[in-house]
Amino acid sequence: MNVVTPFEGIGASLRRKEDFRFLQGRGQYTDDINRPGQTHAVMLRSPHAHATIDRIDTAAARAMPGVKAIFTGPDMAAESIGGIPCGWQIHNKDGSPMAEPMHPALALGKVRHVGDPVAVVIAETRSQARDAAEAIVVDYTPLPAVSGTEAALAPGAPQLHEGAPGNLCYDWHIGDKAAQEAAFARAARVVKFETTNNRLVPNAMEPRVAIGDFDSFSGDYTLYTTSQNPHVIRLLMGAFVLHIPESKLRVVAPDVGGGFGSKIYHYAEEAIVTWAAGKVKRPVKWTCERSESFVSDAHGRDHVSTAELALDEQGKILGLKVHTLANMGAYLSTFAPCVPTYLYATLLSGVYSTPVIYAEVKAVFTNTVPVDAYRGAGRPEATYLLERLMDVAAAEAGIDKVEFRRRNFIRPDQFPYQTPVALQYDSGNYHATLDACLETAGWAGFEARRAEAKARGKLRGIGISTYVEACGIAPSAVVGSLGARAGLYEVGVIRVHPTGSVTVLTGAHSHGQGHETTFAQLVAEKLGVPTANVDIVHGDTAKVPFGMGTYGSRSLAVGGSAMDKAMDKIIAKGKRIAAHLMEASVEDIEFERGTFRVAGTDKTKSLTDISLAAYVPHNYPIEEIEPGLEETAFYDPKNFTYPGGCHICEVEIDPDTGHVEVVNFTAVDDVGRVINPMIVEGQVQGGVAQGIGQALLEAAIYDPSGQLISGSFMDYTMPRAGDLPDVGVATHTTLCTHNPLGVKGCGEVGAIGSPPAVMNAVVDALRDYGVRHVEMPATPQKIWGIVNAHRLAAE
Amino acid sequence: MYDFAYHKPASVADAVKILAADPDARPISGGMTLLPALKLRLNKPTAVVDLSGIAELRGVKRDGDSLVIGALTRHYEVATSAEVKASIPTLAAMAATIGDTQVRNRGTIGGSVANNDPSADYPAALLALGATIQTDKRKLAAEDFFTGMFTTALDVGELVTAIHIPIPKKAGYAKMRNPASRYSMAGVFVAQTASGVRVAVNGAGANGVFREKAMEAALAANWSADAVAGVKVDAGLLNGDIHGSAEYRAHLVTVMAKRAVVDAG
C-alpha cells in the first residue's frame, strides 16, 4: 500500500533525489560511456580567424601509428552531407528572409573563426589522434578579419559570406515607428543611453562530449551527447545533415553537467562522430578539452545598443526607442537569430506600462565563435538595457528611482496586460515584489550603511532592478509564425506499474535542475505515490516520445503540465476501473492522493488496487476499457509564462584598487507556484551568480584580428565562491493563469534580474565621481580608471 | 602530453647525474607549472626527473638567525610550519595565499623559485628578505639568482636544494590578485633586515621580480605607510595586459606597498 507523507508534494523542500549519485561521483556522464571497440576523434581547428584553405595534406598523418581515418570538409561534401542547420528564420523589415549562409561541419575552402574545425582524425587512442592531427599540413592564406559588432558593418569591413553582403544577417524591427515618433514629439524629456552587453563564454562544468556508434548489422546509428534536447538533435542531424531516418537514429543525453543554453545546439562534432562511426564501422568518441570549448561552444550576449526613453512632465513613460546590433559570430548557431529579436525586443516593455515601443535590430556576422542563447537569452539583454536606462532617466528627471519605477509599473488590476511588443502578460504583482524586496533588503536604512562604509574608506552603493521575463516557451503556433522551425510543446508519459510504482517519461532534460525530484513531487501530490517510488526517465530518444528538451525555463511549465495532463487521464481511467470494482457509478468516484472513494461512503480502492486490476484484468470492464495504466499527453502552452520580481544589490568599492565587492544581494521573485522551495532557491542563487559574473567579472575579449584573448581561465574570470554573497532569496507568488500547475519557471530569473541591480549599485557607489554609466564587467582596472580620472581632474 | 621517460632518483647526486646526461630532460617537483605545460603539449622533454623521492630536500629548520627551507617543502608545509609562523609570520601567511588547497599541497618552494614566474609570490619574498638560494653546486644571493621573467642563474641541470632566509626584524606582504588567474597582479614584500630595508615587487615588472629602491630609501628614513605613499613607481618599467595596464599596476604597487608596511606593523 502506498502511504504518502504530505511533505513530499507541492511545496515540500525535498532533498534532491539525484544528488545521492552526483555527490558520490556515481553520475553517468557522456564521457563515462565507453563503447566496445571505441576509437577516438580529435578535431584539427583553425588557428586563424579568417583564411582560405589552399591545401590540406594528410598523407604523413595517415601513416602514423593507430590512425584509422582522417576526414576533411570535401570528404563530407562528397557524400552530400548537409550544413549545420539553423532552427529559426527571421525576416527583414522588407519581408525578405535573413541571410543564412552554409555552415559546413568541417570547413570547405575557408575558415571563419579561430576554432573552426578543419579536419577530424580518428585513431585507436586519443594521444595517437592528437599526434596525427599535429602532422596534418594545412596551407592557409590569412584574410583580413573582423571581430567587433560595429566594425563588421563598417564600409570596407572584411566580408565573411558571399550570401551576406555587408556581413548583415538581418535588419529586423518590431513596434509602431510612427506612434513612437509621435510620442517622442510631445515628450517633456528624452533620455538617451548607450551600452554594450558583454560577450560571455558559458563554461558548463562538464565540457561537451559526443560518441557516434554504428551497428552495421541493423544499420542503426546511436549518438551519445551532452545535450539539453536529444530529440531536437536527432531531428536536426538526422533530417538535415546526415539524412538518417529517425527510426534508424537514437540520441542519448545521459547525465549532463550543466548547459546554460550552450548544450541546446546541434554542433558539428555530433554530426562528424556519427557520420565517421558509419565510415570506420567503429564507435568514435570525441571529448572536448576546456581550451577547445572556449573556441567551439556557442558564446552568449554581445549586443551594442542605443535606447531612448520619452517622459512627460510627471515622469510617466511616453515611449521607448531602441536600436541594437547583435553579434551572431561566424555562422548561425541553432537558435541564434531569435535571441536578439523575439526573446529580446519583445521584453522591452519590462514591468512598465510603456504605451509605444519601436525597436530595430541588426544582426551581423563576425570572425568569432557563433553566439546563441545563454541563460536568459535575450531577456537579460533587454532587462539590463531597460533597468540601467530607468536609473539614468530617474536621475536626469530628478525623480527617486524607486518612485519612478512605481509610477510606471503595470498595476495588478491591468492583467492580462498587452504590451506594445507582442506579448500579453497573464499575471504578476510588481508592487508586491518591489515592496517585499525593499523591506527585506533594508532599503530605507541604506544611507547609514553608506556612511559607515565611508568611515572605513569604502564607497558603498545600492542598486535595484525590477523585471519581468517571458519563459515556459512556447505556444507552437505563435513561435511558428515568428520563424521557429520547430514546435515547442512537451510530452509526458505516466506509466503506473502493476504494483503502483510510477515511471515518468519526459521530453524535458535535467542537467542540474533537479527534475528527478521536482517531477516526482508532482506525482506524489497528484497520485499520492511516494517520491521514492517515482522514477523520472529522460534523455533517450529510444525511451521517450518526441519531446523538445530543456531551455527557456520551460521544463515545469510545459513538461510538468504535460505530466499533469497525463495524470488526469490516469485518474479518469482509474475512476472507471474503480467504479467497476466498487460497483458504483463512475460519476460517484472521487480521487484524492492515491485513493479512489465512492462519494459519501467509506468504500475505497487504492491506486495500487486499480493498477493491479488494470494489468491483471480478471475482474475488469474489459468490454469498455483497455487493460493497462499508462497515459501519454502532449502539452502545447497557450502563452509564455511571465516570472518577474525585484533584485536589490549592495556593493562596496575599494577606491584604492577599484575592486568591487557584492556585500548584500536580495531577490524577491514571482516564479508562480513553487513546487520545491529549496530547488527554487538554488536555481535563483545560481542565476544570480552568473549575473554577478556578467556584471563584475566575465568578458570574452577578441582582439581586432579575431584572436580570443580571454581564451582560458587564466584570463576569463569565472565567478568563484569568494566573489559571491549569501544571496537572500524569497518568492512572492501570483499564479500563471494558463497552465494547470500555475507555475512560471525559475531557471533564468537570477541571471536576468541581477546584472542591472549590480551595475546600478556600482554607479550609485560612484555617485560622487560624476559617473553616469559603467560598462560591464566592472573590473578593478575599469573602476580605478574612473576614480583616477576624477582625481586627476580635481588636481 | 607527449611521451617521455620517467626517472625517480632517491638522491640529489643521482638526479643531477641523470640531468647532466640528458640536456632535454626536465626536473619536476610539485609539477604545478610543468604538468599543465605538458598536458597542453607546450613542452616536449625527453625525460622527466621526479624529485619527490629525495627526502633530504624536504622540511623547515632553524639555523641560527636563519630559516632553512628544503627545496621540496610544499607551500602547505610552509604555511602551517610552527617555525615559519614564529620567525617570519608573514611568509607563512603568504604561502597560505598561493593558488588553492590542491596547489599548496603539491607545489614546492624550490619549484616556484626555479620557475621564477613573474607573478609568483616567493621570488618577491626571497628578494626582500635577502635570502640565499642553495643549489647542488653553489650558493646564490636572491638578487643574483632571479635574472628576469621566467629566467634564473641556474645552469641546465642545476637543482635548487634549499633556501636560506635570514630572519628579519619585521616583514609584510600585500598583493592584488589578477581577477581571473588569481596570481599576483602587483605584490609588494617589505622587510627590515640586517642589511637594511628591502622592498621587492612581483606581478608588475616587465622583467620579472624587482627591488623598488626608492621605496626602500623612503622606508629607511621613515617606516610608515605614508612614507611609501608618496613614491611613484615608473610605469615604463612595468607590464600591462587586459586585466591591468602598466599605469594601473604602478598605482597598485604603491597601494600594496602601503598595505605591506601596515601588515609588517
Short mmCIF file of N, CA, C and O in Angstrom, two decimals, chain A residues 347-439:
data_model
loop_
_atom_site.label_atom_id
_atom_site.label_comp_id
_atom_site.label_asym_id
_atom_site.label_seq_id
_atom_site.Cartn_x
_atom_site.Cartn_y
_atom_site.Cartn_z
N LEU A 347 10.64 41.99 -24.89
CA LEU A 347 10.69 42.20 -23.44
C LEU A 347 10.97 43.65 -23.07
O LEU A 347 11.17 43.98 -21.90
N LEU A 348 11.02 44.52 -24.08
CA LEU A 348 11.46 45.89 -23.80
C LEU A 348 10.41 46.73 -23.07
O LEU A 348 10.70 47.83 -22.61
N SER A 349 9.22 46.20 -22.93
CA SER A 349 8.24 46.90 -22.10
C SER A 349 8.54 46.69 -20.63
O SER A 349 8.17 47.52 -19.79
N GLY A 350 9.23 45.60 -20.33
CA GLY A 350 9.57 45.33 -18.94
C GLY A 350 8.32 45.27 -18.07
O GLY A 350 7.28 44.75 -18.49
N VAL A 351 8.43 45.83 -16.88
CA VAL A 351 7.30 45.82 -15.95
C VAL A 351 6.52 47.13 -16.03
O VAL A 351 5.77 47.47 -15.13
N TYR A 352 6.72 47.86 -17.13
CA TYR A 352 6.18 49.22 -17.22
C TYR A 352 5.08 49.32 -18.29
O TYR A 352 5.12 48.64 -19.31
N SER A 353 4.18 50.24 -18.05
CA SER A 353 3.05 50.43 -18.97
C SER A 353 3.44 51.39 -20.09
O SER A 353 2.72 52.34 -20.39
N THR A 354 4.59 51.12 -20.68
CA THR A 354 5.07 51.95 -21.78
C THR A 354 4.11 51.83 -22.96
O THR A 354 3.92 50.74 -23.49
N PRO A 355 3.50 52.94 -23.38
CA PRO A 355 2.45 52.80 -24.38
C PRO A 355 2.95 52.47 -25.79
O PRO A 355 2.27 51.75 -26.52
N VAL A 356 4.11 53.01 -26.17
CA VAL A 356 4.60 52.70 -27.52
C VAL A 356 6.08 52.37 -27.47
O VAL A 356 6.86 52.99 -26.74
N ILE A 357 6.44 51.39 -28.26
CA ILE A 357 7.85 50.96 -28.34
C ILE A 357 8.17 50.68 -29.80
O ILE A 357 7.36 50.08 -30.52
N TYR A 358 9.33 51.14 -30.20
CA TYR A 358 9.83 50.74 -31.52
C TYR A 358 11.28 50.30 -31.36
O TYR A 358 12.10 51.02 -30.77
N ALA A 359 11.57 49.10 -31.85
CA ALA A 359 12.93 48.58 -31.74
C ALA A 359 13.38 48.04 -33.08
O ALA A 359 12.61 47.38 -33.78
N GLU A 360 14.62 48.35 -33.43
CA GLU A 360 15.19 47.73 -34.63
C GLU A 360 16.49 47.04 -34.26
O GLU A 360 17.25 47.52 -33.42
N VAL A 361 16.69 45.88 -34.86
CA VAL A 361 17.82 45.04 -34.52
C VAL A 361 18.51 44.59 -35.80
O VAL A 361 17.86 44.06 -36.70
N LYS A 362 19.80 44.85 -35.85
CA LYS A 362 20.60 44.31 -36.95
C LYS A 362 21.50 43.23 -36.39
O LYS A 362 22.18 43.44 -35.38
N ALA A 363 21.52 42.08 -37.05
CA ALA A 363 22.42 41.00 -36.64
C ALA A 363 23.54 40.90 -37.66
O ALA A 363 23.29 41.01 -38.87
N VAL A 364 24.76 40.72 -37.16
CA VAL A 364 25.92 40.77 -38.05
C VAL A 364 26.79 39.53 -37.88
O VAL A 364 26.84 38.93 -36.81
N PHE A 365 27.47 39.19 -38.96
CA PHE A 365 28.45 38.11 -38.91
C PHE A 365 29.83 38.70 -38.62
O PHE A 365 30.19 39.76 -39.16
N THR A 366 30.58 38.01 -37.76
CA THR A 366 31.96 38.41 -37.46
C THR A 366 32.83 37.16 -37.41
O THR A 366 32.31 36.04 -37.30
N ASN A 367 34.13 37.36 -37.40
CA ASN A 367 35.06 36.22 -37.34
C ASN A 367 35.25 35.77 -35.89
O ASN A 367 36.37 35.80 -35.35
N THR A 368 34.15 35.38 -35.28
CA THR A 368 34.19 34.92 -33.89
C THR A 368 33.34 33.66 -33.76
O THR A 368 32.59 33.30 -34.67
N VAL A 369 33.46 33.00 -32.61
CA VAL A 369 32.65 31.81 -32.34
C VAL A 369 31.16 32.20 -32.42
O VAL A 369 30.79 33.29 -31.99
N PRO A 370 30.32 31.33 -32.98
CA PRO A 370 28.89 31.66 -33.02
C PRO A 370 28.33 31.99 -31.64
O PRO A 370 28.77 31.44 -30.63
N VAL A 371 27.38 32.92 -31.64
CA VAL A 371 26.74 33.37 -30.41
C VAL A 371 25.30 32.85 -30.41
O VAL A 371 24.62 32.89 -31.43
N ASP A 372 24.86 32.35 -29.28
CA ASP A 372 23.48 31.85 -29.21
C ASP A 372 22.95 32.10 -27.80
O ASP A 372 23.54 32.86 -27.02
N ALA A 373 21.86 31.44 -27.46
CA ALA A 373 21.20 31.67 -26.18
C ALA A 373 22.10 31.23 -25.03
O ALA A 373 22.72 30.16 -25.09
N TYR A 374 22.18 32.04 -24.01
CA TYR A 374 22.90 31.72 -22.79
C TYR A 374 22.02 32.17 -21.63
O TYR A 374 21.47 33.27 -21.69
N ARG A 375 21.87 31.36 -20.64
CA ARG A 375 20.95 31.55 -19.51
C ARG A 375 20.22 32.90 -19.51
O ARG A 375 20.80 33.92 -19.16
N GLY A 376 19.00 32.87 -19.93
CA GLY A 376 18.20 34.09 -20.01
C GLY A 376 17.93 34.50 -21.44
O GLY A 376 16.82 34.91 -21.78
N ALA A 377 18.95 34.41 -22.29
CA ALA A 377 18.79 34.52 -23.74
C ALA A 377 17.93 35.68 -24.21
O ALA A 377 16.73 35.54 -24.42
N GLY A 378 18.51 36.83 -24.38
CA GLY A 378 17.75 37.98 -24.88
C GLY A 378 17.10 38.76 -23.76
O GLY A 378 17.14 39.99 -23.74
N ARG A 379 16.55 38.05 -22.80
CA ARG A 379 15.87 38.72 -21.69
C ARG A 379 16.85 39.42 -20.75
O ARG A 379 16.56 40.53 -20.27
N PRO A 380 18.03 38.85 -20.48
CA PRO A 380 19.00 39.62 -19.70
C PRO A 380 19.44 40.89 -20.43
O PRO A 380 19.65 41.94 -19.80
N GLU A 381 19.57 40.79 -21.76
CA GLU A 381 20.00 41.95 -22.53
C GLU A 381 18.93 43.05 -22.44
O GLU A 381 19.24 44.23 -22.26
N ALA A 382 17.66 42.65 -22.59
CA ALA A 382 16.57 43.62 -22.52
C ALA A 382 16.47 44.23 -21.12
O ALA A 382 16.33 45.44 -20.96
N THR A 383 16.55 43.37 -20.12
CA THR A 383 16.40 43.83 -18.73
C THR A 383 17.54 44.76 -18.35
O THR A 383 17.33 45.80 -17.70
N TYR A 384 18.74 44.41 -18.77
CA TYR A 384 19.90 45.25 -18.45
C TYR A 384 19.75 46.63 -19.09
O TYR A 384 19.93 47.66 -18.44
N LEU A 385 19.39 46.63 -20.38
CA LEU A 385 19.25 47.90 -21.09
C LEU A 385 18.17 48.76 -20.42
O LEU A 385 18.37 49.95 -20.13
N LEU A 386 17.04 48.15 -20.15
CA LEU A 386 15.90 48.90 -19.63
C LEU A 386 16.14 49.36 -18.20
O LEU A 386 15.86 50.53 -17.85
N GLU A 387 16.68 48.50 -17.36
CA GLU A 387 16.82 48.84 -15.94
C GLU A 387 17.98 49.80 -15.68
O GLU A 387 17.95 50.57 -14.72
N ARG A 388 18.99 49.78 -16.53
CA ARG A 388 20.01 50.83 -16.44
C ARG A 388 19.41 52.15 -16.93
O ARG A 388 19.62 53.21 -16.35
N LEU A 389 18.65 52.06 -18.03
CA LEU A 389 18.02 53.26 -18.58
C LEU A 389 17.06 53.88 -17.56
O LEU A 389 16.99 55.11 -17.43
N MET A 390 16.33 53.07 -16.82
CA MET A 390 15.39 53.60 -15.81
C MET A 390 16.14 54.39 -14.75
O MET A 390 15.68 55.45 -14.31
N ASP A 391 17.31 53.88 -14.33
CA ASP A 391 18.09 54.61 -13.33
C ASP A 391 18.62 55.93 -13.89
O ASP A 391 18.58 56.96 -13.23
N VAL A 392 19.13 55.86 -15.13
CA VAL A 392 19.66 57.08 -15.76
C VAL A 392 18.55 58.10 -15.92
O VAL A 392 18.72 59.30 -15.61
N ALA A 393 17.38 57.64 -16.37
CA ALA A 393 16.27 58.56 -16.60
C ALA A 393 15.76 59.15 -15.29
O ALA A 393 15.44 60.35 -15.22
N ALA A 394 15.68 58.32 -14.26
CA ALA A 394 15.21 58.83 -12.96
C ALA A 394 16.14 59.93 -12.48
O ALA A 394 15.68 60.99 -12.00
N ALA A 395 17.45 59.69 -12.61
CA ALA A 395 18.41 60.69 -12.15
C ALA A 395 18.26 61.99 -12.95
O ALA A 395 18.26 63.09 -12.37
N GLU A 396 18.09 61.85 -14.26
CA GLU A 396 18.03 63.07 -15.08
C GLU A 396 16.70 63.79 -14.94
O GLU A 396 16.62 65.00 -15.12
N ALA A 397 15.66 63.04 -14.58
CA ALA A 397 14.36 63.69 -14.37
C ALA A 397 14.22 64.18 -12.93
O ALA A 397 13.22 64.81 -12.58
N GLY A 398 15.19 63.82 -12.10
CA GLY A 398 15.14 64.27 -10.71
C GLY A 398 14.08 63.58 -9.88
O GLY A 398 13.52 64.16 -8.96
N ILE A 399 13.80 62.33 -10.24
CA ILE A 399 12.79 61.55 -9.51
C ILE A 399 13.50 60.39 -8.80
O ILE A 399 14.42 59.79 -9.37
N ASP A 400 13.08 60.09 -7.60
CA ASP A 400 13.62 58.94 -6.89
C ASP A 400 13.46 57.69 -7.75
O ASP A 400 12.41 57.46 -8.35
N LYS A 401 14.51 56.84 -7.81
CA LYS A 401 14.49 55.72 -8.76
C LYS A 401 13.43 54.68 -8.42
O LYS A 401 12.91 54.03 -9.33
N VAL A 402 13.11 54.53 -7.15
CA VAL A 402 12.05 53.59 -6.78
C VAL A 402 10.68 54.18 -7.15
O VAL A 402 9.84 53.50 -7.75
N GLU A 403 10.51 55.45 -6.82
CA GLU A 403 9.25 56.12 -7.15
C GLU A 403 9.01 56.15 -8.67
O GLU A 403 7.89 55.96 -9.14
N PHE A 404 10.09 56.39 -9.40
CA PHE A 404 9.98 56.43 -10.86
C PHE A 404 9.49 55.08 -11.41
O PHE A 404 8.63 55.02 -12.28
N ARG A 405 10.03 54.02 -10.85
CA ARG A 405 9.58 52.69 -11.29
C ARG A 405 8.11 52.47 -10.91
O ARG A 405 7.30 52.04 -11.73
N ARG A 406 7.80 52.75 -9.65
CA ARG A 406 6.42 52.55 -9.17
C ARG A 406 5.43 53.32 -10.05
O ARG A 406 4.37 52.82 -10.40
N ARG A 407 5.79 54.54 -10.39
CA ARG A 407 4.90 55.40 -11.16
C ARG A 407 4.58 54.79 -12.53
O ARG A 407 3.54 55.08 -13.12
N ASN A 408 5.50 53.99 -13.03
CA ASN A 408 5.32 53.45 -14.38
C ASN A 408 4.98 51.96 -14.42
O ASN A 408 4.83 51.39 -15.50
N PHE A 409 4.88 51.34 -13.24
CA PHE A 409 4.55 49.91 -13.18
C PHE A 409 3.20 49.61 -13.85
O PHE A 409 2.27 50.41 -13.76
N ILE A 410 3.12 48.42 -14.42
CA ILE A 410 1.82 47.85 -14.77
C ILE A 410 1.15 47.48 -13.45
O ILE A 410 1.75 46.80 -12.61
N ARG A 411 -0.07 47.97 -13.25
CA ARG A 411 -0.76 47.73 -11.98
C ARG A 411 -1.36 46.32 -11.94
O ARG A 411 -1.69 45.75 -12.99
N PRO A 412 -1.54 45.75 -10.75
CA PRO A 412 -2.12 44.40 -10.65
C PRO A 412 -3.48 44.29 -11.35
O PRO A 412 -3.81 43.23 -11.89
N ASP A 413 -4.24 45.38 -11.38
CA ASP A 413 -5.57 45.30 -11.99
C ASP A 413 -5.51 45.41 -13.53
O ASP A 413 -6.55 45.38 -14.19
N GLN A 414 -4.32 45.55 -14.07
CA GLN A 414 -4.20 45.66 -15.54
C GLN A 414 -3.96 44.32 -16.23
O GLN A 414 -3.87 44.27 -17.45
N PHE A 415 -3.82 43.26 -15.45
CA PHE A 415 -3.58 41.94 -16.06
C PHE A 415 -4.90 41.31 -16.50
O PHE A 415 -5.88 41.44 -15.78
N PRO A 416 -4.95 40.59 -17.60
CA PRO A 416 -3.84 40.38 -18.54
C PRO A 416 -3.48 41.69 -19.24
O PRO A 416 -4.35 42.45 -19.62
N TYR A 417 -2.18 41.90 -19.40
CA TYR A 417 -1.68 43.17 -19.92
C TYR A 417 -1.04 42.95 -21.29
O TYR A 417 -0.10 42.16 -21.44
N GLN A 418 -1.54 43.67 -22.26
CA GLN A 418 -0.99 43.57 -23.62
C GLN A 418 0.08 44.64 -23.80
O GLN A 418 -0.20 45.83 -23.70
N THR A 419 1.32 44.21 -24.05
CA THR A 419 2.39 45.18 -24.30
C THR A 419 2.34 45.62 -25.76
O THR A 419 1.72 44.96 -26.59
N PRO A 420 3.04 46.72 -26.07
CA PRO A 420 3.09 47.12 -27.49
C PRO A 420 4.09 46.29 -28.30
O PRO A 420 4.27 46.57 -29.48
N VAL A 421 4.72 45.32 -27.67
CA VAL A 421 5.68 44.49 -28.42
C VAL A 421 5.29 43.02 -28.31
O VAL A 421 6.08 42.17 -27.91
N ALA A 422 4.05 42.75 -28.66
CA ALA A 422 3.52 41.40 -28.94
C ALA A 422 3.11 40.57 -27.73
O ALA A 422 2.19 39.78 -27.84
N LEU A 423 3.79 40.71 -26.60
CA LEU A 423 3.48 39.79 -25.51
C LEU A 423 2.25 40.23 -24.73
O LEU A 423 1.96 41.42 -24.62
N GLN A 424 1.55 39.23 -24.19
CA GLN A 424 0.47 39.54 -23.26
C GLN A 424 0.78 38.85 -21.93
O GLN A 424 0.76 37.64 -21.81
N TYR A 425 1.11 39.69 -20.91
CA TYR A 425 1.44 39.16 -19.58
C TYR A 425 0.15 38.69 -18.92
O TYR A 425 -0.82 39.45 -18.86
N ASP A 426 0.16 37.46 -18.41
CA ASP A 426 -1.09 36.94 -17.81
C ASP A 426 -1.26 37.35 -16.36
O ASP A 426 -2.38 37.58 -15.92
N SER A 427 -0.14 37.41 -15.62
CA SER A 427 -0.30 37.72 -14.19
C SER A 427 0.99 38.30 -13.64
O SER A 427 2.06 38.14 -14.22
N GLY A 428 0.87 38.91 -12.49
CA GLY A 428 2.04 39.48 -11.82
C GLY A 428 1.59 40.52 -10.82
O GLY A 428 0.45 40.98 -10.87
N ASN A 429 2.49 40.85 -9.91
CA ASN A 429 2.21 41.94 -8.97
C ASN A 429 3.55 42.60 -8.65
O ASN A 429 4.24 42.22 -7.70
N TYR A 430 3.92 43.55 -9.49
CA TYR A 430 5.26 44.14 -9.38
C TYR A 430 5.39 45.03 -8.15
O TYR A 430 6.47 45.16 -7.59
N HIS A 431 4.28 45.63 -7.72
CA HIS A 431 4.33 46.42 -6.48
C HIS A 431 4.64 45.51 -5.29
O HIS A 431 5.41 45.88 -4.41
N ALA A 432 4.06 44.33 -5.29
CA ALA A 432 4.25 43.43 -4.15
C ALA A 432 5.68 42.92 -4.07
O ALA A 432 6.27 42.90 -2.98
N THR A 433 6.26 42.53 -5.20
CA THR A 433 7.64 42.04 -5.16
C THR A 433 8.59 43.19 -4.83
O THR A 433 9.57 43.00 -4.12
N LEU A 434 8.28 44.37 -5.32
CA LEU A 434 9.11 45.55 -5.00
C LEU A 434 9.07 45.82 -3.50
O LEU A 434 10.13 45.95 -2.86
N ASP A 435 7.86 45.90 -2.95
CA ASP A 435 7.74 46.23 -1.53
C ASP A 435 8.43 45.19 -0.66
O ASP A 435 9.13 45.53 0.30
N ALA A 436 8.24 43.92 -1.00
CA ALA A 436 8.86 42.85 -0.20
C ALA A 436 10.38 42.94 -0.27
O ALA A 436 11.08 42.74 0.73
N CYS A 437 10.90 43.25 -1.46
CA CYS A 437 12.36 43.28 -1.63
C CYS A 437 12.95 44.50 -0.92
O CYS A 437 13.99 44.41 -0.26
N LEU A 438 12.27 45.65 -1.02
CA LEU A 438 12.74 46.85 -0.33
C LEU A 438 12.82 46.60 1.17
O LEU A 438 13.78 46.98 1.85
N GLU A 439 11.80 45.92 1.68
CA GLU A 439 11.73 45.64 3.11
C GLU A 439 12.86 44.69 3.53
O GLU A 439 13.61 44.96 4.46
#
